[in-house]
JSON list of C-alpha atoms in Angstrom, two decimals:
[
{"chain": "A", "resi": 71, "resn": "MET", "atom": "CA", "xyz": [96.31, 98.37, 72.47]},
{"chain": "A", "resi": 72, "resn": "GLY", "atom": "CA", "xyz": [98.50, 99.85, 74.18]},
{"chain": "A", "resi": 73, "resn": "LEU", "atom": "CA", "xyz": [98.79, 98.12, 77.37]},
{"chain": "A", "resi": 74, "resn": "ILE", "atom": "CA", "xyz": [99.31, 95.13, 74.40]},
{"chain": "A", "resi": 75, "resn": "VAL", "atom": "CA", "xyz": [101.81, 96.73, 72.75]},
{"chain": "A", "resi": 76, "resn": "GLY", "atom": "CA", "xyz": [103.62, 97.71, 76.37]},
{"chain": "A", "resi": 77, "resn": "ILE", "atom": "CA", "xyz": [103.53, 93.97, 77.99]},
{"chain": "A", "resi": 78, "resn": "ILE", "atom": "CA", "xyz": [105.37, 93.00, 74.11]},
{"chain": "A", "resi": 79, "resn": "SER", "atom": "CA", "xyz": [108.28, 94.93, 75.02]},
{"chain": "A", "resi": 80, "resn": "LEU", "atom": "CA", "xyz": [109.24, 93.69, 78.04]},
{"chain": "A", "resi": 81, "resn": "PRO", "atom": "CA", "xyz": [108.49, 96.02, 80.76]},
{"chain": "A", "resi": 82, "resn": "LYS", "atom": "CA", "xyz": [111.13, 97.56, 83.02]},
{"chain": "A", "resi": 83, "resn": "LYS", "atom": "CA", "xyz": [109.05, 100.03, 85.17]},
{"chain": "A", "resi": 84, "resn": "VAL", "atom": "CA", "xyz": [105.36, 100.57, 85.19]},
{"chain": "A", "resi": 85, "resn": "LYS", "atom": "CA", "xyz": [103.69, 103.79, 86.50]},
{"chain": "A", "resi": 86, "resn": "ALA", "atom": "CA", "xyz": [100.71, 105.74, 87.23]},
{"chain": "A", "resi": 87, "resn": "VAL", "atom": "CA", "xyz": [100.39, 109.04, 85.89]},
{"chain": "A", "resi": 88, "resn": "GLU", "atom": "CA", "xyz": [97.12, 111.08, 86.77]},
{"chain": "A", "resi": 89, "resn": "SER", "atom": "CA", "xyz": [97.29, 113.79, 85.27]},
{"chain": "A", "resi": 90, "resn": "PRO", "atom": "CA", "xyz": [96.84, 113.76, 82.46]},
{"chain": "A", "resi": 91, "resn": "ARG", "atom": "CA", "xyz": [95.93, 109.53, 83.23]},
{"chain": "A", "resi": 92, "resn": "ALA", "atom": "CA", "xyz": [98.46, 107.34, 81.14]},
{"chain": "A", "resi": 93, "resn": "ILE", "atom": "CA", "xyz": [100.25, 104.49, 82.16]},
{"chain": "A", "resi": 94, "resn": "VAL", "atom": "CA", "xyz": [103.82, 104.95, 81.66]},
{"chain": "A", "resi": 95, "resn": "LEU", "atom": "CA", "xyz": [105.92, 101.85, 80.65]},
{"chain": "A", "resi": 96, "resn": "GLU", "atom": "CA", "xyz": [109.87, 102.25, 80.55]},
{"chain": "A", "resi": 97, "resn": "VAL", "atom": "CA", "xyz": [111.32, 99.23, 78.27]},
{"chain": "A", "resi": 98, "resn": "LYS", "atom": "CA", "xyz": [114.62, 98.03, 77.06]},
{"chain": "A", "resi": 99, "resn": "SER", "atom": "CA", "xyz": [113.45, 98.56, 73.53]},
{"chain": "A", "resi": 100, "resn": "PHE", "atom": "CA", "xyz": [111.23, 98.86, 70.71]},
{"chain": "A", "resi": 101, "resn": "TRP", "atom": "CA", "xyz": [112.05, 95.58, 69.19]},
{"chain": "A", "resi": 102, "resn": "TRP", "atom": "CA", "xyz": [108.95, 95.27, 67.10]},
{"chain": "A", "resi": 103, "resn": "THR", "atom": "CA", "xyz": [109.24, 98.54, 65.36]},
{"chain": "A", "resi": 104, "resn": "PHE", "atom": "CA", "xyz": [110.05, 99.31, 61.87]},
{"chain": "A", "resi": 105, "resn": "GLY", "atom": "CA", "xyz": [110.71, 101.75, 59.44]},
{"chain": "A", "resi": 106, "resn": "TYR", "atom": "CA", "xyz": [109.51, 105.64, 61.02]},
{"chain": "A", "resi": 107, "resn": "PHE", "atom": "CA", "xyz": [109.24, 103.94, 64.81]},
{"chain": "A", "resi": 108, "resn": "LYS", "atom": "CA", "xyz": [112.55, 102.43, 63.95]},
{"chain": "A", "resi": 109, "resn": "ASN", "atom": "CA", "xyz": [114.75, 105.16, 66.08]},
{"chain": "A", "resi": 110, "resn": "ALA", "atom": "CA", "xyz": [111.98, 106.13, 68.29]},
{"chain": "A", "resi": 111, "resn": "ARG", "atom": "CA", "xyz": [112.86, 107.29, 72.22]},
{"chain": "A", "resi": 112, "resn": "ALA", "atom": "CA", "xyz": [109.40, 106.88, 73.15]},
{"chain": "A", "resi": 113, "resn": "VAL", "atom": "CA", "xyz": [105.86, 106.16, 71.35]},
{"chain": "A", "resi": 114, "resn": "THR", "atom": "CA", "xyz": [102.54, 107.04, 72.95]},
{"chain": "A", "resi": 115, "resn": "ILE", "atom": "CA", "xyz": [99.25, 104.20, 71.95]},
{"chain": "A", "resi": 116, "resn": "GLY", "atom": "CA", "xyz": [96.44, 105.93, 73.57]},
{"chain": "A", "resi": 117, "resn": "HIS", "atom": "CA", "xyz": [96.37, 106.07, 77.26]},
{"chain": "A", "resi": 118, "resn": "CYS", "atom": "CA", "xyz": [99.95, 104.15, 77.38]},
{"chain": "A", "resi": 119, "resn": "VAL", "atom": "CA", "xyz": [103.26, 106.10, 77.11]},
{"chain": "A", "resi": 120, "resn": "LEU", "atom": "CA", "xyz": [106.30, 103.86, 76.53]},
{"chain": "A", "resi": 121, "resn": "LEU", "atom": "CA", "xyz": [109.81, 105.39, 77.42]},
{"chain": "A", "resi": 122, "resn": "SER", "atom": "CA", "xyz": [112.88, 103.20, 75.89]},
{"chain": "A", "resi": 123, "resn": "LEU", "atom": "CA", "xyz": [116.16, 103.43, 77.39]},
{"chain": "A", "resi": 124, "resn": "THR", "atom": "CA", "xyz": [117.47, 106.54, 75.49]},
{"chain": "A", "resi": 125, "resn": "ILE", "atom": "CA", "xyz": [114.62, 108.93, 76.18]},
{"chain": "A", "resi": 126, "resn": "ARG", "atom": "CA", "xyz": [115.75, 112.34, 77.15]},
{"chain": "A", "resi": 127, "resn": "PRO", "atom": "CA", "xyz": [114.54, 115.67, 78.94]},
{"chain": "A", "resi": 128, "resn": "ARG", "atom": "CA", "xyz": [110.85, 116.71, 78.44]},
{"chain": "A", "resi": 129, "resn": "ASP", "atom": "CA", "xyz": [110.14, 113.24, 76.25]},
{"chain": "A", "resi": 130, "resn": "LEU", "atom": "CA", "xyz": [108.11, 112.05, 78.94]},
{"chain": "A", "resi": 131, "resn": "GLU", "atom": "CA", "xyz": [106.29, 115.12, 78.90]},
{"chain": "A", "resi": 132, "resn": "HIS", "atom": "CA", "xyz": [105.90, 115.48, 75.26]},
{"chain": "A", "resi": 133, "resn": "GLU", "atom": "CA", "xyz": [104.36, 112.03, 74.86]},
{"chain": "A", "resi": 134, "resn": "LEU", "atom": "CA", "xyz": [101.61, 113.30, 77.48]},
{"chain": "A", "resi": 135, "resn": "ILE", "atom": "CA", "xyz": [100.71, 115.87, 75.02]},
{"chain": "A", "resi": 136, "resn": "HIS", "atom": "CA", "xyz": [99.64, 112.74, 72.86]},
{"chain": "A", "resi": 137, "resn": "VAL", "atom": "CA", "xyz": [97.67, 111.67, 75.62]},
{"chain": "A", "resi": 138, "resn": "LEU", "atom": "CA", "xyz": [95.71, 114.61, 75.80]},
{"chain": "A", "resi": 139, "resn": "GLN", "atom": "CA", "xyz": [95.84, 114.71, 71.92]},
{"chain": "A", "resi": 140, "resn": "PHE", "atom": "CA", "xyz": [94.50, 111.50, 72.08]},
{"chain": "A", "resi": 141, "resn": "ALA", "atom": "CA", "xyz": [91.69, 112.35, 74.55]},
{"chain": "A", "resi": 142, "resn": "ARG", "atom": "CA", "xyz": [90.35, 114.82, 72.29]},
{"chain": "A", "resi": 143, "resn": "ALA", "atom": "CA", "xyz": [89.38, 112.48, 69.68]},
{"chain": "A", "resi": 144, "resn": "PRO", "atom": "CA", "xyz": [89.66, 109.30, 71.00]},
{"chain": "A", "resi": 145, "resn": "ILE", "atom": "CA", "xyz": [88.65, 107.28, 67.89]},
{"chain": "A", "resi": 146, "resn": "ILE", "atom": "CA", "xyz": [89.93, 109.10, 65.25]},
{"chain": "A", "resi": 147, "resn": "TYR", "atom": "CA", "xyz": [93.68, 109.96, 66.37]},
{"chain": "A", "resi": 148, "resn": "PRO", "atom": "CA", "xyz": [95.39, 107.87, 65.33]},
{"chain": "A", "resi": 149, "resn": "ALA", "atom": "CA", "xyz": [94.06, 108.43, 61.45]},
{"chain": "A", "resi": 150, "resn": "LEU", "atom": "CA", "xyz": [95.01, 111.88, 61.76]},
{"chain": "A", "resi": 151, "resn": "TYR", "atom": "CA", "xyz": [97.63, 111.36, 63.16]},
{"chain": "A", "resi": 152, "resn": "TYR", "atom": "CA", "xyz": [99.30, 109.07, 59.92]},
{"chain": "A", "resi": 153, "resn": "VAL", "atom": "CA", "xyz": [97.69, 111.91, 57.28]},
{"chain": "A", "resi": 154, "resn": "GLU", "atom": "CA", "xyz": [99.60, 114.49, 59.17]},
{"chain": "A", "resi": 155, "resn": "LEU", "atom": "CA", "xyz": [102.86, 112.04, 58.91]},
{"chain": "A", "resi": 156, "resn": "ILE", "atom": "CA", "xyz": [102.68, 111.29, 55.84]},
{"chain": "A", "resi": 157, "resn": "ARG", "atom": "CA", "xyz": [101.31, 114.43, 54.31]},
{"chain": "A", "resi": 158, "resn": "LYS", "atom": "CA", "xyz": [104.10, 116.38, 55.61]},
{"chain": "A", "resi": 159, "resn": "GLY", "atom": "CA", "xyz": [106.34, 114.37, 58.42]},
{"chain": "A", "resi": 160, "resn": "TYR", "atom": "CA", "xyz": [107.45, 114.58, 61.48]},
{"chain": "A", "resi": 161, "resn": "LYS", "atom": "CA", "xyz": [109.16, 117.15, 61.61]},
{"chain": "A", "resi": 162, "resn": "ASN", "atom": "CA", "xyz": [105.47, 119.43, 60.15]},
{"chain": "A", "resi": 163, "resn": "ASN", "atom": "CA", "xyz": [103.08, 116.98, 61.95]},
{"chain": "A", "resi": 164, "resn": "LYS", "atom": "CA", "xyz": [101.19, 119.73, 63.62]},
{"chain": "A", "resi": 165, "resn": "TYR", "atom": "CA", "xyz": [100.73, 116.69, 66.51]},
{"chain": "A", "resi": 166, "resn": "GLU", "atom": "CA", "xyz": [104.37, 116.63, 67.14]},
{"chain": "A", "resi": 167, "resn": "GLU", "atom": "CA", "xyz": [104.78, 120.42, 66.86]},
{"chain": "A", "resi": 168, "resn": "GLU", "atom": "CA", "xyz": [101.71, 121.28, 69.14]},
{"chain": "A", "resi": 169, "resn": "ALA", "atom": "CA", "xyz": [103.73, 118.09, 71.55]},
{"chain": "A", "resi": 170, "resn": "HIS", "atom": "CA", "xyz": [107.10, 120.25, 71.33]},
{"chain": "A", "resi": 171, "resn": "ARG", "atom": "CA", "xyz": [105.64, 123.42, 71.77]},
{"chain": "A", "resi": 172, "resn": "ILE", "atom": "CA", "xyz": [103.73, 123.00, 74.91]},
{"chain": "A", "resi": 173, "resn": "ALA", "atom": "CA", "xyz": [106.54, 120.03, 76.50]},
{"chain": "A", "resi": 174, "resn": "GLY", "atom": "CA", "xyz": [109.40, 122.33, 75.98]},
{"chain": "A", "resi": 175, "resn": "ASN", "atom": "CA", "xyz": [112.19, 119.73, 73.88]},
{"chain": "A", "resi": 176, "resn": "VAL", "atom": "CA", "xyz": [112.93, 120.79, 70.80]},
{"chain": "A", "resi": 177, "resn": "TYR", "atom": "CA", "xyz": [113.34, 118.06, 67.64]},
{"chain": "A", "resi": 178, "resn": "LYS", "atom": "CA", "xyz": [116.37, 116.87, 66.97]},
{"chain": "A", "resi": 179, "resn": "GLU", "atom": "CA", "xyz": [116.99, 115.22, 63.22]},
{"chain": "A", "resi": 180, "resn": "LYS", "atom": "CA", "xyz": [119.72, 112.13, 63.26]}
]
């Protein structure tokens, strides 16, 4: 699924990351997004990381934590993430808190 979304995002650059195993696509924009994702700098779908042109330092590391989270619970992780997002919002989402903490980047509201 991640590669399909990556392809329709018209990647400018593609690279492989070995640990954790992931495909990283740099894309011009997330033209297909809406709502929560509209202002996203990066999106992770399974083992596929999509980075926009607006990424900040440590964003890739943050997204790779989401790859590890997916690897821990591959079938159910997307549902768990969205339940947490609906219940607690982005800032208080335990998966985002873990990714921010380990990656060393800080959540900044717009």
